[in-house]
Short mmCIF file of C-alpha atoms in Angstrom, two decimals:
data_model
loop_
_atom_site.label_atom_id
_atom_site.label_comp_id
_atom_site.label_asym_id
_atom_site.label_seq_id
_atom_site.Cartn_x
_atom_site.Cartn_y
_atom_site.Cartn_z
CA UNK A 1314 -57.76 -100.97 133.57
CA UNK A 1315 -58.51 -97.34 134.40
CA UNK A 1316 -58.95 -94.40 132.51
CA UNK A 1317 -57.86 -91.05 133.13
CA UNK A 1318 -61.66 -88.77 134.09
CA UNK A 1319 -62.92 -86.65 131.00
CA UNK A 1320 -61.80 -83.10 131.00
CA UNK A 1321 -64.43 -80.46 128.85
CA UNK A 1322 -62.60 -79.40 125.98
CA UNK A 1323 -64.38 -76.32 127.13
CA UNK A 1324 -63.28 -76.39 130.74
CA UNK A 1325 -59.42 -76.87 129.29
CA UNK A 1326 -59.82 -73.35 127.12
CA UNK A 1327 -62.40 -71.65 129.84
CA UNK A 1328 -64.60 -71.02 127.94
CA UNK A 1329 -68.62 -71.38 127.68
CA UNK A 1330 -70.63 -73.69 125.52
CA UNK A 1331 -71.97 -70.46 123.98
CA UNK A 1332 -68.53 -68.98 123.12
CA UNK A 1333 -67.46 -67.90 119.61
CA UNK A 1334 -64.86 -69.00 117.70
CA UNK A 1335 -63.22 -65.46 117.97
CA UNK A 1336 -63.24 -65.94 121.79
CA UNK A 1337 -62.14 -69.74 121.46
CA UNK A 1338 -59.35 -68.60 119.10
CA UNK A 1339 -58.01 -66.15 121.68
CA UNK A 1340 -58.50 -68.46 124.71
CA UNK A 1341 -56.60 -70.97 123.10
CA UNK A 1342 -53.51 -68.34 121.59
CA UNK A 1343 -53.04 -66.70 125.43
CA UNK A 1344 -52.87 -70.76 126.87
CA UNK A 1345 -50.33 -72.22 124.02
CA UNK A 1346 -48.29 -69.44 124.74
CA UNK A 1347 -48.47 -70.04 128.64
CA UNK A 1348 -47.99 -73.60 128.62
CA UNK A 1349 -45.42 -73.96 125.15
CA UNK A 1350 -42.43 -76.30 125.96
CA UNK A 1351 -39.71 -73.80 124.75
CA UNK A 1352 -41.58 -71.22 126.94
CA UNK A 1353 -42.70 -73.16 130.41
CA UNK A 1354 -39.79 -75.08 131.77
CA UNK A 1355 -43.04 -76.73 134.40
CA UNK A 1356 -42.36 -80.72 133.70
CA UNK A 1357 -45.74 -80.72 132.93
CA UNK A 1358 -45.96 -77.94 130.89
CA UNK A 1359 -45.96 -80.33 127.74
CA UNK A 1360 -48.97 -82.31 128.91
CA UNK A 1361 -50.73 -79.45 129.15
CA UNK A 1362 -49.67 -78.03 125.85
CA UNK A 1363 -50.89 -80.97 124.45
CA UNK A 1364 -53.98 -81.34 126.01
CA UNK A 1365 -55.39 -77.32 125.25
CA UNK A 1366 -54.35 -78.32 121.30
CA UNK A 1367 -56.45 -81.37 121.62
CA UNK A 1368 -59.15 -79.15 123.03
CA UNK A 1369 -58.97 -76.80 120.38
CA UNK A 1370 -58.77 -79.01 117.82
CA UNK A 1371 -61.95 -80.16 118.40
CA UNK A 1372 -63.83 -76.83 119.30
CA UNK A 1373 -62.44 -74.63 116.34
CA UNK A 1374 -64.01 -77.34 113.86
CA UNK A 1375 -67.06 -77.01 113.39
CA UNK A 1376 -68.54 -80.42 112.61
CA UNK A 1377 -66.06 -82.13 115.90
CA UNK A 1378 -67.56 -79.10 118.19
CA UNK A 1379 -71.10 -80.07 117.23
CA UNK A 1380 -70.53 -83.96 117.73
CA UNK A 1381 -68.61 -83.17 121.11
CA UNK A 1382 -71.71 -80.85 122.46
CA UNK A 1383 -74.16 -84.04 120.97
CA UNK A 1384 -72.26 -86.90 122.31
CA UNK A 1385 -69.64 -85.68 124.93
CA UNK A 1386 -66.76 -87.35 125.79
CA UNK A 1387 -67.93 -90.88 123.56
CA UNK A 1388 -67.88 -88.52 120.16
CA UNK A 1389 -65.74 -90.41 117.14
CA UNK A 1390 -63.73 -87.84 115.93
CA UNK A 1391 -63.07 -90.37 113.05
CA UNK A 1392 -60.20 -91.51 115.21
CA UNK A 1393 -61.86 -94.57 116.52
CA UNK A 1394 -61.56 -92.30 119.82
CA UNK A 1395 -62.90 -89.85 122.02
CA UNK A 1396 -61.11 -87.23 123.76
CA UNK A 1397 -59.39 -88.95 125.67
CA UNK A 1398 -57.23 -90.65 122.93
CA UNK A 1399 -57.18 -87.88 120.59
CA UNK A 1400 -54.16 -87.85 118.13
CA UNK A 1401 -51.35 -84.80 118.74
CA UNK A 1402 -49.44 -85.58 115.90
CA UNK A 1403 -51.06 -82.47 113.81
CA UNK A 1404 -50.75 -80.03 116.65
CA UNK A 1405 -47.71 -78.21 115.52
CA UNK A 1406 -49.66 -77.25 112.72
CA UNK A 1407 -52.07 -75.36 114.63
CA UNK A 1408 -49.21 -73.78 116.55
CA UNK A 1409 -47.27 -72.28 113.73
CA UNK A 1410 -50.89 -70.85 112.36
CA UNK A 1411 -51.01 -68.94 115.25
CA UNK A 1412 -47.57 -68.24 116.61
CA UNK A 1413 -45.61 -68.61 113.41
CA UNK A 1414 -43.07 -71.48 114.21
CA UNK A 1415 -40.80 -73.28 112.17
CA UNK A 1416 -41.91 -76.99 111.49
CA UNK A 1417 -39.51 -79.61 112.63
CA UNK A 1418 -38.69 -80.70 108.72
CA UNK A 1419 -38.33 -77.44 107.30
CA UNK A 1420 -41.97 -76.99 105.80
CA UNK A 1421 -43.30 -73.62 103.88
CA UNK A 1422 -43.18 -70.81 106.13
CA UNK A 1423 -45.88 -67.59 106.01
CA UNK A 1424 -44.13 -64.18 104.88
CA UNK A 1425 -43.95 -61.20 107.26
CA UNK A 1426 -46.86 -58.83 107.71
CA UNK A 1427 -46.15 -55.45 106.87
CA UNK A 1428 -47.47 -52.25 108.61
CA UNK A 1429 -48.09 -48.95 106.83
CA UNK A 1430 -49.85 -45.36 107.75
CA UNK A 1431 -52.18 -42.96 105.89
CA UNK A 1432 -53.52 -39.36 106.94
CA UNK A 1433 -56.50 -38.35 105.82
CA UNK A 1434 -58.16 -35.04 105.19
CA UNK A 1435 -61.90 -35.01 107.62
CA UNK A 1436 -64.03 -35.01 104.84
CA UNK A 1437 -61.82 -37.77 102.95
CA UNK A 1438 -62.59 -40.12 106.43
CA UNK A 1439 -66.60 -39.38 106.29
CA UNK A 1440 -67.27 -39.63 102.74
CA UNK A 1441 -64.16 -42.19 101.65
CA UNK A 1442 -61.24 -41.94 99.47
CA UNK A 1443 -58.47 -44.02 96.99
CA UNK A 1444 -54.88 -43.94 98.04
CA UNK A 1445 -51.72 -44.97 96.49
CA UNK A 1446 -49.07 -46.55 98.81
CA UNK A 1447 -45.18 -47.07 97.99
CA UNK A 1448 -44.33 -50.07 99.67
CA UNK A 1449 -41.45 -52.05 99.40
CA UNK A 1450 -41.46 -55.75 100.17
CA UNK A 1451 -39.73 -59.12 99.26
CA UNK A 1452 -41.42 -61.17 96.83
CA UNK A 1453 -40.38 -64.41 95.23
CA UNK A 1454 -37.37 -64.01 93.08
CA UNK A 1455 -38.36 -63.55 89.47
CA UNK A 1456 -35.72 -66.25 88.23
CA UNK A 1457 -36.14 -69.16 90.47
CA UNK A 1458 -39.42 -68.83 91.16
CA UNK A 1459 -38.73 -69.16 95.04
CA UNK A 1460 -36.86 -72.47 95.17
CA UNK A 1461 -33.11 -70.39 95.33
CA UNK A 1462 -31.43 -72.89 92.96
CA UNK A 1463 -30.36 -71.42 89.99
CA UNK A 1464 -32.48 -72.79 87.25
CA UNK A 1465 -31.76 -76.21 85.18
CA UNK A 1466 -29.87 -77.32 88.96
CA UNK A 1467 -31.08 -79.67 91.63
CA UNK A 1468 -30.95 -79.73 95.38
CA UNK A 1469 -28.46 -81.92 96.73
CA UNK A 1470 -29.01 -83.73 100.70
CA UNK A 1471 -27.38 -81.61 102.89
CA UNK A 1472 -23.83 -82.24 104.54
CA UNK A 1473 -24.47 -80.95 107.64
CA UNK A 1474 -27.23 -83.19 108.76
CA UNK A 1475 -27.41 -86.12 106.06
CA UNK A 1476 -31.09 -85.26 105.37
CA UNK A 1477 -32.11 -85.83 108.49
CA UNK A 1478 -33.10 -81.94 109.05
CA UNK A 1479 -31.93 -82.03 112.34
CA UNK A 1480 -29.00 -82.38 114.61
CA UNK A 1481 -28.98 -84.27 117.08
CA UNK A 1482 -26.22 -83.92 120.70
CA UNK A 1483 -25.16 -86.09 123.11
CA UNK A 1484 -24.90 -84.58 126.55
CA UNK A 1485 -23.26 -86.74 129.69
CA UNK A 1486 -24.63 -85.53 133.23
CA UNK A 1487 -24.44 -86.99 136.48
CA UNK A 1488 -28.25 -88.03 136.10
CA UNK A 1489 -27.52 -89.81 132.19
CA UNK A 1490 -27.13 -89.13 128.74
CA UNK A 1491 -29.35 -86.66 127.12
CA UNK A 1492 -30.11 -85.62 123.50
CA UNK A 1493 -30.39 -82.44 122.34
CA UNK A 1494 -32.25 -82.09 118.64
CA UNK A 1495 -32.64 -78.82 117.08
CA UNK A 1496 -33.34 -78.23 113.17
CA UNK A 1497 -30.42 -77.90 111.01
CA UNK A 1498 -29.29 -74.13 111.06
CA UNK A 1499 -27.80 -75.23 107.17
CA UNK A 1500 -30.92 -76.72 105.59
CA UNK A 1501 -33.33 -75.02 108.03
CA UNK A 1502 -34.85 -78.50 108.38
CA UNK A 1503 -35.53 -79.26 105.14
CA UNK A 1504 -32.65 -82.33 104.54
CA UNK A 1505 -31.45 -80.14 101.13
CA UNK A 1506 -29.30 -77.64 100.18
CA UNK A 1507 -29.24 -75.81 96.70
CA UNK A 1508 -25.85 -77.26 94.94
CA UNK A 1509 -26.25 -73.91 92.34
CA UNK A 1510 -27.76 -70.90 94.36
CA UNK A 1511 -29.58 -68.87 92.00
CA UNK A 1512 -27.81 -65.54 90.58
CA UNK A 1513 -30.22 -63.00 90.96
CA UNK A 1514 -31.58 -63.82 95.05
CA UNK A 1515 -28.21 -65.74 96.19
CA UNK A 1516 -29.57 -68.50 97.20
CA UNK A 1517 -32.45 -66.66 99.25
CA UNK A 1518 -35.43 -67.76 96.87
CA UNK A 1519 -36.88 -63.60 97.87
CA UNK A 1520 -36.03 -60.50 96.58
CA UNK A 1521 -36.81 -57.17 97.75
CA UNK A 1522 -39.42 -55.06 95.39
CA UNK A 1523 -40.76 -51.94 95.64
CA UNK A 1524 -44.68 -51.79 94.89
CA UNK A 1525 -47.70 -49.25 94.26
CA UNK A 1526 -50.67 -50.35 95.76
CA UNK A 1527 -54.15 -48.63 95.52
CA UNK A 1528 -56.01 -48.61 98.74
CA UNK A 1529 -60.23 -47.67 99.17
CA UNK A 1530 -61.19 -46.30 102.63
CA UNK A 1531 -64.54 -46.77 103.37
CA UNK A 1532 -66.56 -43.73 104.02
CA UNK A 1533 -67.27 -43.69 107.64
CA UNK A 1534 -63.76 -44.44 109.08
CA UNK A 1535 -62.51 -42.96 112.08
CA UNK A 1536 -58.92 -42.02 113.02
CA UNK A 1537 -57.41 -45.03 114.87
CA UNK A 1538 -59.06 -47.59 112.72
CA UNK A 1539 -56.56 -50.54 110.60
CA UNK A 1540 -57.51 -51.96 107.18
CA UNK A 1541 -56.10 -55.33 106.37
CA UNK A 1542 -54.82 -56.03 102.61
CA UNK A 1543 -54.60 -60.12 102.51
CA UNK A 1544 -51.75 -61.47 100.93
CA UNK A 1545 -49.90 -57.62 100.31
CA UNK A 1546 -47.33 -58.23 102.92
CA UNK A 1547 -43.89 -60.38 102.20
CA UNK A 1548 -43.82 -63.46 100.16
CA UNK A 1549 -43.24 -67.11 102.51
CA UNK A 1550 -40.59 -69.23 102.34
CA UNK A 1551 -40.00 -72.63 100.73
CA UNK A 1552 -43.52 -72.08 99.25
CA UNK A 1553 -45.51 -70.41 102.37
CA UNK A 1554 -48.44 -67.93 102.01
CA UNK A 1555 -47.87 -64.20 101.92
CA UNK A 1556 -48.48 -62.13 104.94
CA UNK A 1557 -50.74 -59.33 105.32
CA UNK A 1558 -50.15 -55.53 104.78
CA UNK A 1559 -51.71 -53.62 107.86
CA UNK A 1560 -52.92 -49.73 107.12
CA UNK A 1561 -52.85 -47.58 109.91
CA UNK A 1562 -55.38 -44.58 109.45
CA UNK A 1563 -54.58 -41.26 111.34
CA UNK A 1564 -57.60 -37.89 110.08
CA UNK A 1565 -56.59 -34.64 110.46
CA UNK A 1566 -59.17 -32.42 112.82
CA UNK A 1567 -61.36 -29.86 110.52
CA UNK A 1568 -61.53 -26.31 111.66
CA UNK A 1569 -65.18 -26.48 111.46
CA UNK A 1570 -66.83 -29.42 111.91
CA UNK A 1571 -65.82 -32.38 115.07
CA UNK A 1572 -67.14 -35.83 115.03
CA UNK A 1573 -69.30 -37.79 117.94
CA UNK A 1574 -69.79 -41.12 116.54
CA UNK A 1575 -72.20 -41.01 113.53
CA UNK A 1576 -72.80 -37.58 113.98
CA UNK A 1577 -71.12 -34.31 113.12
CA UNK A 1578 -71.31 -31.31 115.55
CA UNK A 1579 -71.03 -27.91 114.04
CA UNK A 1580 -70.91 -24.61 115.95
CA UNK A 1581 -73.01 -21.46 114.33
CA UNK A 1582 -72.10 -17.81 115.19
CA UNK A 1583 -75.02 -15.90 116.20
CA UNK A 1584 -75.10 -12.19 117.02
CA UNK A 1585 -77.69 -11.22 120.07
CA UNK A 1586 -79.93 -9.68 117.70
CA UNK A 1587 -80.43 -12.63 115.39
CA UNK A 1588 -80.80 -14.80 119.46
CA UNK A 1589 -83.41 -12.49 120.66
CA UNK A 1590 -85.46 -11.80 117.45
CA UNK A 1591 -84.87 -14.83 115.92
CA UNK A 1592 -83.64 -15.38 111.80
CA UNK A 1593 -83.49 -17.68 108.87
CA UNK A 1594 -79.34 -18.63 108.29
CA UNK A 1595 -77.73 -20.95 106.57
CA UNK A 1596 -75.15 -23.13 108.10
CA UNK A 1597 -72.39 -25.29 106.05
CA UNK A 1598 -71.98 -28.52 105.29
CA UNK A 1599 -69.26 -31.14 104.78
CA UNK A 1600 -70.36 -31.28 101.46
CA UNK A 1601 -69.16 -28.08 100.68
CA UNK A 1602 -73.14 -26.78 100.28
CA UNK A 1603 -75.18 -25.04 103.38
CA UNK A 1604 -78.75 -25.97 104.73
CA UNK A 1605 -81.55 -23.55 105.87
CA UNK A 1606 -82.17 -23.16 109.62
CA UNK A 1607 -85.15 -21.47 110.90
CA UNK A 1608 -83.38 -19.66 114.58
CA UNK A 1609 -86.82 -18.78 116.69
CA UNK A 1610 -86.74 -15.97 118.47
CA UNK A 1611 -85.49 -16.07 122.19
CA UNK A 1612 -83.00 -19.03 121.20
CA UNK A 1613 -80.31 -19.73 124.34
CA UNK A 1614 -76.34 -19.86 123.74
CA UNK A 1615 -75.81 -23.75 123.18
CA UNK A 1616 -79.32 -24.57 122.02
CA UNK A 1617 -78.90 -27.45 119.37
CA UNK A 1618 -80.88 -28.19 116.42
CA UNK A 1619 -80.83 -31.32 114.12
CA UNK A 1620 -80.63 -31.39 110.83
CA UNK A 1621 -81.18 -35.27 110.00
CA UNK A 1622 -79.16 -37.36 107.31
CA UNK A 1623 -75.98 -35.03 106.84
CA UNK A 1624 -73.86 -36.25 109.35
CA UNK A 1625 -71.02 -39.35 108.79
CA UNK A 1626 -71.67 -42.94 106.67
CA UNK A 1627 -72.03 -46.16 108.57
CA UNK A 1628 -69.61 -48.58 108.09
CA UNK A 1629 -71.97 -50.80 107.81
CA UNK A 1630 -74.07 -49.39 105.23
CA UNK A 1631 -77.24 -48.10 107.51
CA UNK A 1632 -78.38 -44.54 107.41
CA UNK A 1633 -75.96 -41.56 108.14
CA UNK A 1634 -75.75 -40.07 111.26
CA UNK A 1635 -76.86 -36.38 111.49
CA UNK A 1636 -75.09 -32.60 111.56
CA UNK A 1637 -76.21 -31.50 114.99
CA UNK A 1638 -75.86 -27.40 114.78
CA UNK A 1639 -75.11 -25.66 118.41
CA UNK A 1640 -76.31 -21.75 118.55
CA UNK A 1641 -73.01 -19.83 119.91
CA UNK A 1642 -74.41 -16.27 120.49
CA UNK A 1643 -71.71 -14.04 120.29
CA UNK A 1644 -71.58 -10.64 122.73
CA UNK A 1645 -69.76 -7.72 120.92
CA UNK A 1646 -66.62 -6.83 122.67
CA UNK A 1647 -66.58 -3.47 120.74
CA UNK A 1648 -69.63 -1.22 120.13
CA UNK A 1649 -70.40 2.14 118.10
CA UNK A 1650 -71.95 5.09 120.14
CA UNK A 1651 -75.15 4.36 118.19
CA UNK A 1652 -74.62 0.60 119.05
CA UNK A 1653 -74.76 1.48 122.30
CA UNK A 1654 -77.01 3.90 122.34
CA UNK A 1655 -79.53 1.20 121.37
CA UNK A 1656 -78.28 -0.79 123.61
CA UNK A 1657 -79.05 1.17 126.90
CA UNK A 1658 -82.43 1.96 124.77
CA UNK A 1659 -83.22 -1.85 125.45
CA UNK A 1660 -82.75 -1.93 128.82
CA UNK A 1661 -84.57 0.70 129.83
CA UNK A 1662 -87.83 -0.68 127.70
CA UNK A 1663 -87.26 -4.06 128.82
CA UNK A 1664 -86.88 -3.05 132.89
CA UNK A 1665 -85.94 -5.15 135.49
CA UNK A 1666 -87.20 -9.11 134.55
CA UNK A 1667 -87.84 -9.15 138.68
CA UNK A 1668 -90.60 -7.94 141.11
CA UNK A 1669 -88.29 -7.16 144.01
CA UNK A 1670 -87.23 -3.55 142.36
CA UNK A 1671 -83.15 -5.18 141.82
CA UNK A 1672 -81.74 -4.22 138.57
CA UNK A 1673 -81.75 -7.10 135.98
CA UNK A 1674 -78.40 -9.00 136.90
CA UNK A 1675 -77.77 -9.54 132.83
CA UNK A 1676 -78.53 -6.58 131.81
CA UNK A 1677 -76.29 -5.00 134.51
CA UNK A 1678 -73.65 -6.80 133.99
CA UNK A 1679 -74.09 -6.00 129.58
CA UNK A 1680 -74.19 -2.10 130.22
CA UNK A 1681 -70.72 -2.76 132.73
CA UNK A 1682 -69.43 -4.54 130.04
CA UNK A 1683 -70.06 -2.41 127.22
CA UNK A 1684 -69.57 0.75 129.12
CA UNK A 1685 -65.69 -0.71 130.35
#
């Protein structure tokens, strides 16, 4: 007898032997989408379906990835197998993780996610801040704790499909008989139907709430960025897990100060005097306190200086970034006579900065301006 030739669980996903579980995860979501049955009408789109969970199976476990990359294709998965005869009875599982599917039988279900937005103040997404959210969900009903039977009453085998949790049609074609099976759109696959629906949900086992929740942003967020609440979003069904509540995080600008990764830029005013003979100032913080800067004399529009350790948190808990402070020397647009009195003063003690007799071109230029 002949076997079929081993196929790298790897190879199936593409994927390398060095890949991480984050990249197998994703290879694995973008092919069970391609290749599911109810998606790819291909006849042997379920084959392949089958054979990418089997190769997942194996590589998203930890301890069956490590015997696989030890023993290859002869690994016992427990199974009495290799790869080859893997077992695809648990693969739906794996599916409805991902995808969210409804079990054959009716099984717990995982609630909704839910999605909400925050705007922060600049300062409030460097240095971090608490936030209240009004969100309104449903949660298991109160009175029947989820079940939807009214309490003290049992759950009877449903009518529709005789507990079977599925219906099943006969179709006549030139080519045969075919069945259709699909759940039971009265039981939802389950085989039972409440005989006493609850009062207070209908039947429905949720009820809509609405909910404060307190939310910390970490200092060092940056407009764009999500937090993820576990277990905040809508409760399952028939038992399932919760879903997720998703915070969307939008920061206002600040009329001051603009961010470049972990570091804050601030531009600093300078008149030409302050350039050209240089000055102690003080420029602000995001703190709300200043910091000394020593300007040299001769310093150039744009010229940047550092001030380390007062620029934005990293997320990650290393050192802050730094406020990076950019000279902007301002030219008056309007002078007094003695202003400009001085002014033409200047330029005649400075002379031309050239030995070719031509006027300085700045200085030319300044006395046009000033004199306009």
């Amino acid at each position: 007898m002949t076997t079929a030739p081993h196929r790298d669980p790897y190879e199936i996903l593409g994927v390398p032997r060095t890949a991480s579980g984050e990249e197998i995860k994703s290879a694995f979501r973008k092919l069970a989408m391609q290749y599911h049955p109810d998606r790819n009408p291909d006849a042997d789109a379920t084959e392949r379906f089958k054979t990418i969970g089997a190769a997942y199976e194996i590589l998203s476990d930890p301890e069956k990835r490590a015997k696989y990359d030890q023993f290859g294709a002869a690994a016992d998965f427990g199974q009495g197998v290799g790869f080859e005869g893997f077992d695809f009875g648990g693969f739906g599982d794996i599916f409805e993780a991902f995808f969210g599917g409804r079990r054959t039988r009716g099984g717990p279900l995982r609630g909704a996610d839910l999605r909400a937005h925050v705007d922060l103040g600049f300062a409030e997404a460097v240095f971090g801040a608490e936030r209240e959210l009004h969100i309104s969900r449903l949660e298991a009903c109160a009175t029947c704790g989820g079940s939807g039977a009214e309490p003290g009453s049992e759950r009877v085998t449903c009518p529709q499909c005789r507990g079977a949790g599925e219906i099943r049609r006969a179709q006549h074609s030139v080519f045969g008989q075919f069945v259709n099976v699909a759940t039971c759109d009265r039981c939802e696959g389950m085989g039972t139907v409440v005989a006493q629906p609850c009062k207070s949900c209908g039947g429905a086992g949720r009820e809509r709430r609405n909910r404060r929740l307190k939310v910390k942003v970490p200092a060092g967020i940056d407009s764009g960025s999500q937090l993820r609440l576990s277990g905040e979003g809508e409760a399952g069904l028939r038992g399932g897990p919760h879903g997720n509540l998703y915070v969307d995080l939008r920061v206002k600008p600040d009329p001051l100060f603009r961010r470049e990764g972990e570091d804050l830029l601030l531009e600093l005013p300078l008149n030409m005097a302050q350039a050209a003979l240089g000055a102690q100032v003080e420029a602000p913080t995001l703190e709300g306190d200043s910091v000394s800067l020593e300007i040299p004399a001769g310093t150039q529009h744009g010229k940047a200086f550092r001030v380390r350790g007062r620029g934005v948190p990293h997320l990650r808990g290393r050192a802050r970034g730094d406020l990076i402070v950019r000279a902007v020397v301002h030219v008056p647009t309007k002078l007094t006579p003695e202003q400009r009195e001085l002014l033409q003063q200047l330029d005649e003690s400075l002379g031309p900065p050239t030995t070719d007799g031509q006027e300085s071109g700045f200085f030319s230029r300044l006395k046009d301006a000033f004199t306009t």
